[in-house]
Amino acid sequence: MTEATIALEGRRIHRLRRYTLWTLVTTSVFVLMPVLPATGGLALPVLVPLSAAAVVSGVQRVRLVHQAVRDTGHPGGPRAEHVVTVAVALLAWGAGVALDPAPVTWAFLPALVGGAVVLNLPSRWRVRAALLVSVLVALVCFAATPLRDAAGGPWFPWLVAALALGITAFLTLVDVAQLWFWDAVVEVDRARAANEELAVARERLRFASDLHDIQGHHLQAIMLKGELTERLIGHDDEAARAHATELTELARTALRDTRRVVRGYRTTSLDTEITNAVELLGAAGIEMEVRGTLGAVPPPLQDLFGALVREGTTNILRHSQARRCELALDTEGPVARVRLANDGTSAHPDPAGSGIAGLRERFATLGGEVSARPSGEGWFELCGTARKPGGGDA
């Protein structure tokens, strides 16, 4: 993903955040609109505190909504601020129900504040908390209405309670749904960011594995050629010059392959790797026997098995005391198999090293596997298997 795309996604998330926030905040204005006119028929000693409580409830809703949107994914539990806000709304609501001839109007206040407080709870509690707030508001409305006016008939308290329940449930559940959508968008955005980080990490591992294969193999070959050149100086200067020329060419090849890895263009030829292995092992005094038909290995697996031959050759040169080595290519059936064995098992390293681990990861991506273990009678084998493309015979 390019930087421009990332910036675009960031702007979209920011716009959606503002939309969610302003949608929830705007609800406060619409909720307060029917409440404030309802105070017009009240006496001044009652009007002032009730109006102040309504305004405070609206301001606190804005604060709590902003807090819920800001802390999405990391909500806290009830706080002192939440408790005080709910208490103020309940007091104003109770007074309104007892004194106002239109008591249902005051159900907007606990709905307003209750919805904002519910948003600051963990998501798994929000719906249940919203329903609980709605039921409590309805029950108190039902209980308070007969105390205020018994002339409304037997069904009047039920009507007030039902309206209060509907108003509170609607407002709080709309708030919960709005924030749920925002939470879902945030989770998707976080998952996208995590996938981007994972892709970067995988690419770094791939690059590190390729670099390990190249540098380890070439440096081992350069060291071997350097030692041979050093031994031949003064005894066979012509051969020493030839090895020095090969040494220079190996260094150039290492540099070229490293640049290709950096650019992502490097490919491995199984034929080239086997030729290099025979030459390097022969120069180290290790006899190598190759069995099987190279051309039978499917082209998509050439790079994979080439990496195995290169890693195995490097490990033999670096760690074993081998005198003989066998490379077997088996392409019969739906599975291709390459086995590299040597008789220097006593000095072989732990097969769980980074090179073998990298091979296992590469083979696993194609449904294959790599094993590295003693095979008996002082031999050690590195074996890789992979299913042929299409699963058919070669």
Coordinates of C-alpha atoms in Angstrom, one line a residue:
M1 CA 0.0 0.0 0.0
T2 CA 1.4 3.4 -1.0
E3 CA 1.7 6.4 1.3
A4 CA -1.0 8.2 -0.7
T5 CA -3.4 5.3 -0.1
I6 CA -2.6 5.2 3.6
A7 CA -3.2 9.0 3.8
L8 CA -6.5 8.6 2.0
E9 CA -7.6 5.8 4.3
G10 CA -6.6 8.0 7.3
R11 CA -8.7 10.9 6.0
R12 CA -11.7 8.7 5.5
I13 CA -11.5 7.3 9.0
H14 CA -11.1 10.9 10.4
R15 CA -14.2 12.0 8.4
L16 CA -16.2 9.1 9.7
R17 CA -15.1 9.8 13.2
R18 CA -16.3 13.4 12.9
Y19 CA -19.6 12.2 11.4
T20 CA -20.2 9.8 14.3
L21 CA -19.3 12.3 16.9
W22 CA -21.4 15.1 15.5
T23 CA -24.4 12.8 14.9
L24 CA -24.3 11.8 18.6
V25 CA -23.8 15.3 19.8
T26 CA -26.6 16.7 17.6
T27 CA -29.0 14.4 19.3
S28 CA -28.5 16.5 22.5
V29 CA -29.9 19.5 20.8
F30 CA -33.0 17.7 19.5
V31 CA -33.6 16.0 22.9
L32 CA -33.4 19.3 24.8
M33 CA -35.7 21.1 22.4
P34 CA -38.9 19.6 23.9
V35 CA -37.6 19.8 27.5
L36 CA -36.7 23.5 27.8
P37 CA -40.1 24.8 26.6
A38 CA -41.7 22.5 29.1
T39 CA -40.2 24.6 31.9
G40 CA -42.3 27.7 30.8
G41 CA -45.2 27.0 33.1
L42 CA -43.1 26.4 36.2
A43 CA -42.5 28.8 39.1
L44 CA -39.2 30.6 39.1
P45 CA -37.7 28.8 42.1
V46 CA -38.3 25.5 40.2
L47 CA -37.6 26.8 36.7
V48 CA -34.0 27.9 37.4
P49 CA -32.6 24.7 38.8
L50 CA -34.6 22.5 36.3
S51 CA -33.4 24.5 33.3
A52 CA -29.8 24.5 34.7
A53 CA -30.0 20.7 35.2
A54 CA -31.2 20.3 31.6
V55 CA -28.4 22.4 30.2
V56 CA -25.8 20.6 32.4
S57 CA -27.1 17.2 31.2
G58 CA -26.8 18.3 27.6
V59 CA -23.2 19.6 28.1
Q60 CA -22.3 16.4 30.0
R61 CA -23.7 14.3 27.2
V62 CA -21.4 16.1 24.7
R63 CA -18.4 15.3 26.9
L64 CA -19.3 11.7 27.5
V65 CA -20.0 11.1 23.8
H66 CA -16.7 12.6 22.8
Q67 CA -15.0 10.4 25.4
A68 CA -16.7 7.3 24.1
V69 CA -15.7 8.0 20.5
R70 CA -12.2 8.9 21.5
D71 CA -11.7 5.8 23.7
T72 CA -13.4 3.3 21.4
G73 CA -12.0 -0.2 21.9
H74 CA -10.7 0.7 25.4
P75 CA -13.8 1.7 27.4
G76 CA -13.6 2.0 31.1
G77 CA -16.1 1.2 33.8
P78 CA -18.4 3.6 35.6
R79 CA -16.6 6.8 36.8
A80 CA -17.5 9.4 39.4
E81 CA -18.3 11.8 36.6
H82 CA -20.8 9.3 35.2
V83 CA -22.5 8.9 38.6
V84 CA -22.8 12.6 39.2
T85 CA -24.2 13.2 35.7
V86 CA -26.8 10.5 36.1
A87 CA -27.8 11.8 39.5
V88 CA -28.3 15.4 38.2
A89 CA -30.5 14.1 35.4
L90 CA -32.5 11.9 37.7
L91 CA -33.1 14.7 40.1
A92 CA -34.3 17.0 37.3
W93 CA -36.4 14.2 35.8
G94 CA -38.0 13.4 39.2
A95 CA -38.9 17.0 39.8
G96 CA -40.2 17.4 36.3
V97 CA -42.4 14.3 36.6
A98 CA -43.8 15.5 39.9
L99 CA -44.4 19.2 38.9
D100 CA -44.9 19.3 35.1
P101 CA -48.3 18.6 33.6
A102 CA -46.5 16.9 30.7
P103 CA -44.3 14.4 32.6
V104 CA -43.3 12.3 29.6
T105 CA -41.3 15.2 28.2
W106 CA -38.8 14.9 31.1
A107 CA -38.0 11.3 30.2
F108 CA -35.8 12.8 27.5
L109 CA -33.3 13.8 30.2
P110 CA -32.4 10.4 31.6
A111 CA -32.5 9.0 28.0
L112 CA -30.1 11.7 27.0
V113 CA -27.6 11.1 29.8
G114 CA -28.2 7.4 30.1
G115 CA -27.3 6.8 26.5
A116 CA -24.1 8.7 26.8
V117 CA -23.1 6.8 30.0
V118 CA -24.0 3.5 28.3
L119 CA -21.6 4.3 25.4
N120 CA -18.7 4.4 27.9
L121 CA -19.3 0.9 29.0
P122 CA -17.7 -2.2 27.4
S123 CA -19.5 -3.1 24.2
R124 CA -20.8 -6.4 25.6
W125 CA -22.8 -4.5 28.3
R126 CA -24.2 -1.7 26.2
V127 CA -27.4 -3.2 24.9
R128 CA -28.4 -4.7 28.3
A129 CA -27.5 -1.4 30.1
A130 CA -29.6 0.6 27.6
L131 CA -32.6 -1.7 28.2
L132 CA -32.1 -1.5 31.9
V133 CA -32.0 2.3 31.9
S134 CA -35.2 2.3 29.7
V135 CA -37.1 0.0 32.1
L136 CA -36.0 2.0 35.2
V137 CA -37.2 5.2 33.6
A138 CA -40.5 3.6 32.7
L139 CA -41.0 2.2 36.2
V140 CA -40.3 5.5 37.9
C141 CA -42.6 7.3 35.5
F142 CA -45.3 4.8 36.3
A143 CA -44.8 5.2 40.0
A144 CA -44.6 9.0 40.0
T145 CA -47.5 9.8 37.7
P146 CA -50.4 8.8 40.1
L147 CA -48.8 10.9 42.9
R148 CA -48.9 14.0 40.7
D149 CA -52.3 13.5 39.1
A150 CA -54.9 10.8 39.9
A151 CA -57.5 12.3 37.5
G152 CA -55.9 10.9 34.4
G153 CA -57.7 7.7 34.6
P154 CA -56.4 4.2 35.4
W155 CA -54.6 3.9 32.1
F156 CA -52.8 7.2 32.3
P157 CA -49.7 5.9 34.3
W158 CA -49.4 3.0 31.9
L159 CA -49.4 5.4 29.0
V160 CA -46.8 7.6 30.6
A161 CA -44.6 4.6 31.4
A162 CA -44.9 3.2 27.9
L163 CA -44.0 6.5 26.3
A164 CA -41.1 6.9 28.6
L165 CA -39.9 3.4 27.9
G166 CA -40.2 3.9 24.2
I167 CA -38.4 7.3 24.2
T168 CA -35.6 6.1 26.4
A169 CA -35.1 2.8 24.6
F170 CA -35.1 4.4 21.2
L171 CA -32.6 7.1 22.1
T172 CA -30.2 4.9 24.0
L173 CA -30.3 2.1 21.4
V174 CA -29.7 4.5 18.6
D175 CA -26.7 5.8 20.4
V176 CA -25.4 2.2 21.0
A177 CA -26.0 1.3 17.3
Q178 CA -24.1 4.4 16.1
L179 CA -21.1 3.7 18.3
W180 CA -21.2 0.0 17.4
F181 CA -20.8 0.9 13.8
W182 CA -17.9 3.2 14.6
D183 CA -16.3 0.5 16.7
A184 CA -16.6 -2.0 13.8
V185 CA -14.9 0.5 11.4
V186 CA -12.1 1.1 13.9
E187 CA -11.6 -2.7 14.3
V188 CA -11.5 -3.2 10.5
D189 CA -9.0 -0.3 10.2
R190 CA -6.8 -1.9 12.9
A191 CA -7.0 -5.2 11.2
R192 CA -5.9 -3.6 7.9
A193 CA -3.0 -1.9 9.7
A194 CA -2.0 -5.2 11.3
N195 CA -2.1 -7.0 7.9
E196 CA 0.1 -4.3 6.5
E197 CA 2.6 -4.7 9.3
L198 CA 2.5 -8.5 8.9
A199 CA 3.1 -8.2 5.2
V200 CA 6.1 -6.0 5.9
A201 CA 7.4 -8.5 8.5
R202 CA 7.0 -11.4 6.1
E203 CA 8.9 -9.5 3.4
R204 CA 11.7 -8.7 5.8
L205 CA 11.9 -12.4 6.7
R206 CA 12.0 -13.4 3.1
F207 CA 14.7 -10.8 2.4
A208 CA 16.7 -12.0 5.4
S209 CA 16.4 -15.6 4.4
D210 CA 17.6 -14.9 0.8
L211 CA 20.4 -12.7 2.1
H212 CA 21.5 -15.4 4.5
D213 CA 21.5 -18.0 1.7
I214 CA 23.5 -15.8 -0.7
Q215 CA 26.0 -14.4 1.7
G216 CA 26.5 -17.6 3.6
H217 CA 27.1 -19.6 0.4
H218 CA 29.3 -17.1 -1.4
L219 CA 31.4 -16.2 1.7
Q220 CA 32.0 -19.9 2.3
A221 CA 33.1 -20.4 -1.3
I222 CA 35.3 -17.2 -1.2
M223 CA 36.9 -18.4 2.0
L224 CA 37.6 -21.9 0.5
K225 CA 39.1 -20.4 -2.6
G226 CA 41.2 -18.0 -0.6
E227 CA 42.6 -20.9 1.5
L228 CA 43.4 -22.9 -1.6
T229 CA 45.1 -19.9 -3.2
E230 CA 47.2 -19.3 -0.1
R231 CA 48.4 -22.9 0.0
L232 CA 49.3 -22.9 -3.7
I233 CA 51.4 -19.7 -3.6
G234 CA 55.0 -20.6 -3.9
H235 CA 54.2 -24.2 -5.0
D236 CA 52.0 -23.8 -8.0
D237 CA 51.8 -20.1 -8.9
E238 CA 49.8 -20.7 -12.1
A239 CA 47.1 -22.6 -10.2
A240 CA 47.1 -19.9 -7.5
R241 CA 46.5 -17.2 -10.1
A242 CA 43.6 -19.3 -11.5
H243 CA 42.1 -19.6 -8.1
A244 CA 42.6 -15.9 -7.5
T245 CA 40.7 -15.1 -10.7
E246 CA 37.9 -17.4 -9.6
L247 CA 38.0 -15.7 -6.2
T248 CA 37.4 -12.3 -7.8
E249 CA 34.6 -13.7 -9.9
L250 CA 33.0 -15.2 -6.9
A251 CA 33.1 -11.8 -5.1
R252 CA 31.5 -10.2 -8.2
T253 CA 28.8 -12.8 -8.3
A254 CA 28.1 -12.3 -4.6
L255 CA 27.8 -8.6 -5.1
R256 CA 25.5 -9.1 -8.1
D257 CA 23.3 -11.6 -6.4
T258 CA 23.0 -9.3 -3.3
R259 CA 21.9 -6.4 -5.6
R260 CA 19.3 -8.7 -7.2
V261 CA 17.9 -9.7 -3.8
V262 CA 17.6 -6.0 -2.9
R263 CA 15.7 -5.3 -6.1
G264 CA 13.7 -8.5 -5.8
Y265 CA 14.8 -10.0 -9.2
R266 CA 17.0 -12.9 -8.1
T267 CA 16.0 -16.4 -9.2
T268 CA 17.8 -19.7 -8.4
S269 CA 18.6 -22.3 -11.0
L270 CA 18.8 -25.8 -9.7
D271 CA 21.2 -26.8 -12.4
T272 CA 23.5 -23.9 -11.5
E273 CA 23.4 -24.7 -7.8
I274 CA 24.2 -28.4 -8.4
T275 CA 27.1 -27.4 -10.6
N276 CA 28.4 -25.0 -8.0
A277 CA 28.0 -27.6 -5.3
V278 CA 30.0 -30.2 -7.3
E279 CA 32.7 -27.7 -7.9
L280 CA 33.0 -26.3 -4.4
L281 CA 32.8 -29.7 -2.7
G282 CA 35.3 -31.1 -5.1
A283 CA 37.7 -28.2 -4.4
A284 CA 37.3 -29.1 -0.7
G285 CA 38.3 -32.7 -1.4
I286 CA 34.7 -34.0 -1.0
E287 CA 33.5 -36.5 -3.6
M288 CA 30.0 -35.8 -4.7
E289 CA 27.7 -38.2 -6.6
V290 CA 24.5 -36.9 -8.3
R291 CA 21.7 -39.3 -9.0
G292 CA 18.4 -38.7 -10.9
T293 CA 17.3 -36.6 -13.8
L294 CA 17.6 -32.8 -13.3
G295 CA 15.2 -32.0 -16.1
A296 CA 12.4 -33.9 -14.4
V297 CA 12.1 -31.4 -11.6
P298 CA 9.2 -29.0 -12.5
P299 CA 10.3 -25.4 -13.3
P300 CA 8.2 -23.9 -10.4
L301 CA 10.2 -26.1 -7.9
Q302 CA 13.7 -25.3 -9.4
D303 CA 14.2 -22.2 -7.2
L304 CA 13.0 -24.1 -4.1
F305 CA 15.2 -27.1 -4.5
G306 CA 18.1 -24.9 -5.6
A307 CA 17.9 -23.1 -2.3
L308 CA 18.0 -26.4 -0.5
V309 CA 21.1 -27.6 -2.4
R310 CA 22.8 -24.2 -1.7
E311 CA 22.0 -24.3 2.0
G312 CA 23.1 -28.0 2.3
T313 CA 26.4 -27.4 0.5
T314 CA 27.2 -24.4 2.7
N315 CA 26.5 -26.4 5.8
I316 CA 28.7 -29.3 4.6
L317 CA 31.6 -26.9 3.9
R318 CA 31.1 -25.0 7.1
H319 CA 30.3 -27.7 9.7
S320 CA 31.0 -31.2 8.6
Q321 CA 34.1 -33.4 8.1
A322 CA 32.6 -35.1 5.1
R323 CA 34.6 -37.0 2.5
R324 CA 31.7 -38.2 0.5
C325 CA 28.4 -36.6 -0.5
E326 CA 25.3 -37.8 -2.4
L327 CA 22.6 -35.8 -4.1
A328 CA 19.5 -37.7 -5.2
L329 CA 16.7 -36.3 -7.3
D330 CA 13.4 -38.3 -7.1
T331 CA 10.6 -37.0 -9.3
E332 CA 8.5 -40.2 -9.5
G333 CA 4.8 -39.7 -8.6
P334 CA 3.1 -36.5 -7.6
V335 CA 5.8 -35.5 -5.2
A336 CA 9.3 -34.3 -6.1
R337 CA 12.1 -35.0 -3.6
V338 CA 15.7 -33.9 -3.3
R339 CA 18.1 -35.5 -0.8
L340 CA 21.5 -34.3 0.0
A341 CA 23.5 -36.6 2.3
N342 CA 27.1 -36.6 3.6
D343 CA 29.2 -38.8 5.8
G344 CA 30.3 -36.1 8.1
T345 CA 27.5 -36.3 10.6
S346 CA 29.6 -36.1 13.8
A347 CA 30.3 -32.5 13.3
H348 CA 27.0 -31.4 11.8
P349 CA 25.2 -28.5 13.6
D350 CA 21.8 -28.4 15.2
P351 CA 19.4 -28.7 12.2
A352 CA 17.1 -26.1 13.8
G353 CA 19.5 -23.3 12.6
S354 CA 18.2 -20.2 10.8
G355 CA 19.1 -21.5 7.4
I356 CA 17.1 -24.8 7.8
A357 CA 14.3 -22.9 9.5
G358 CA 14.1 -20.5 6.5
L359 CA 14.0 -23.5 4.1
R360 CA 11.2 -25.1 6.1
E361 CA 9.1 -21.9 5.8
R362 CA 9.7 -21.6 2.1
F363 CA 8.8 -25.3 1.5
A364 CA 5.7 -24.9 3.7
T365 CA 4.3 -22.2 1.5
L366 CA 4.1 -24.8 -1.3
G367 CA 2.8 -27.6 0.9
G368 CA 6.2 -29.2 1.2
E369 CA 8.5 -30.0 4.1
V370 CA 12.2 -30.2 5.0
S371 CA 13.9 -32.7 7.3
A372 CA 17.5 -32.6 8.5
R373 CA 18.6 -35.6 10.6
P374 CA 21.2 -38.4 10.9
S375 CA 20.4 -41.3 8.6
G376 CA 22.6 -44.0 10.2
E377 CA 26.1 -45.3 9.7
G378 CA 27.6 -41.9 10.2
W379 CA 25.6 -40.1 7.5
F380 CA 23.6 -37.0 7.8
E381 CA 20.9 -36.1 5.3
L382 CA 19.0 -32.9 4.3
C383 CA 15.8 -33.8 2.5
G384 CA 13.1 -31.6 0.9
T385 CA 9.8 -32.7 -0.6
A386 CA 7.2 -30.7 -2.4
R387 CA 4.1 -31.6 -4.4
K388 CA 4.4 -31.0 -8.1
P389 CA 2.2 -28.3 -9.6
G390 CA -1.1 -29.9 -10.5
G391 CA -0.3 -33.0 -8.4
G392 CA 0.5 -35.1 -11.5
D393 CA 3.5 -37.0 -12.7
A394 CA 6.3 -35.1 -14.4

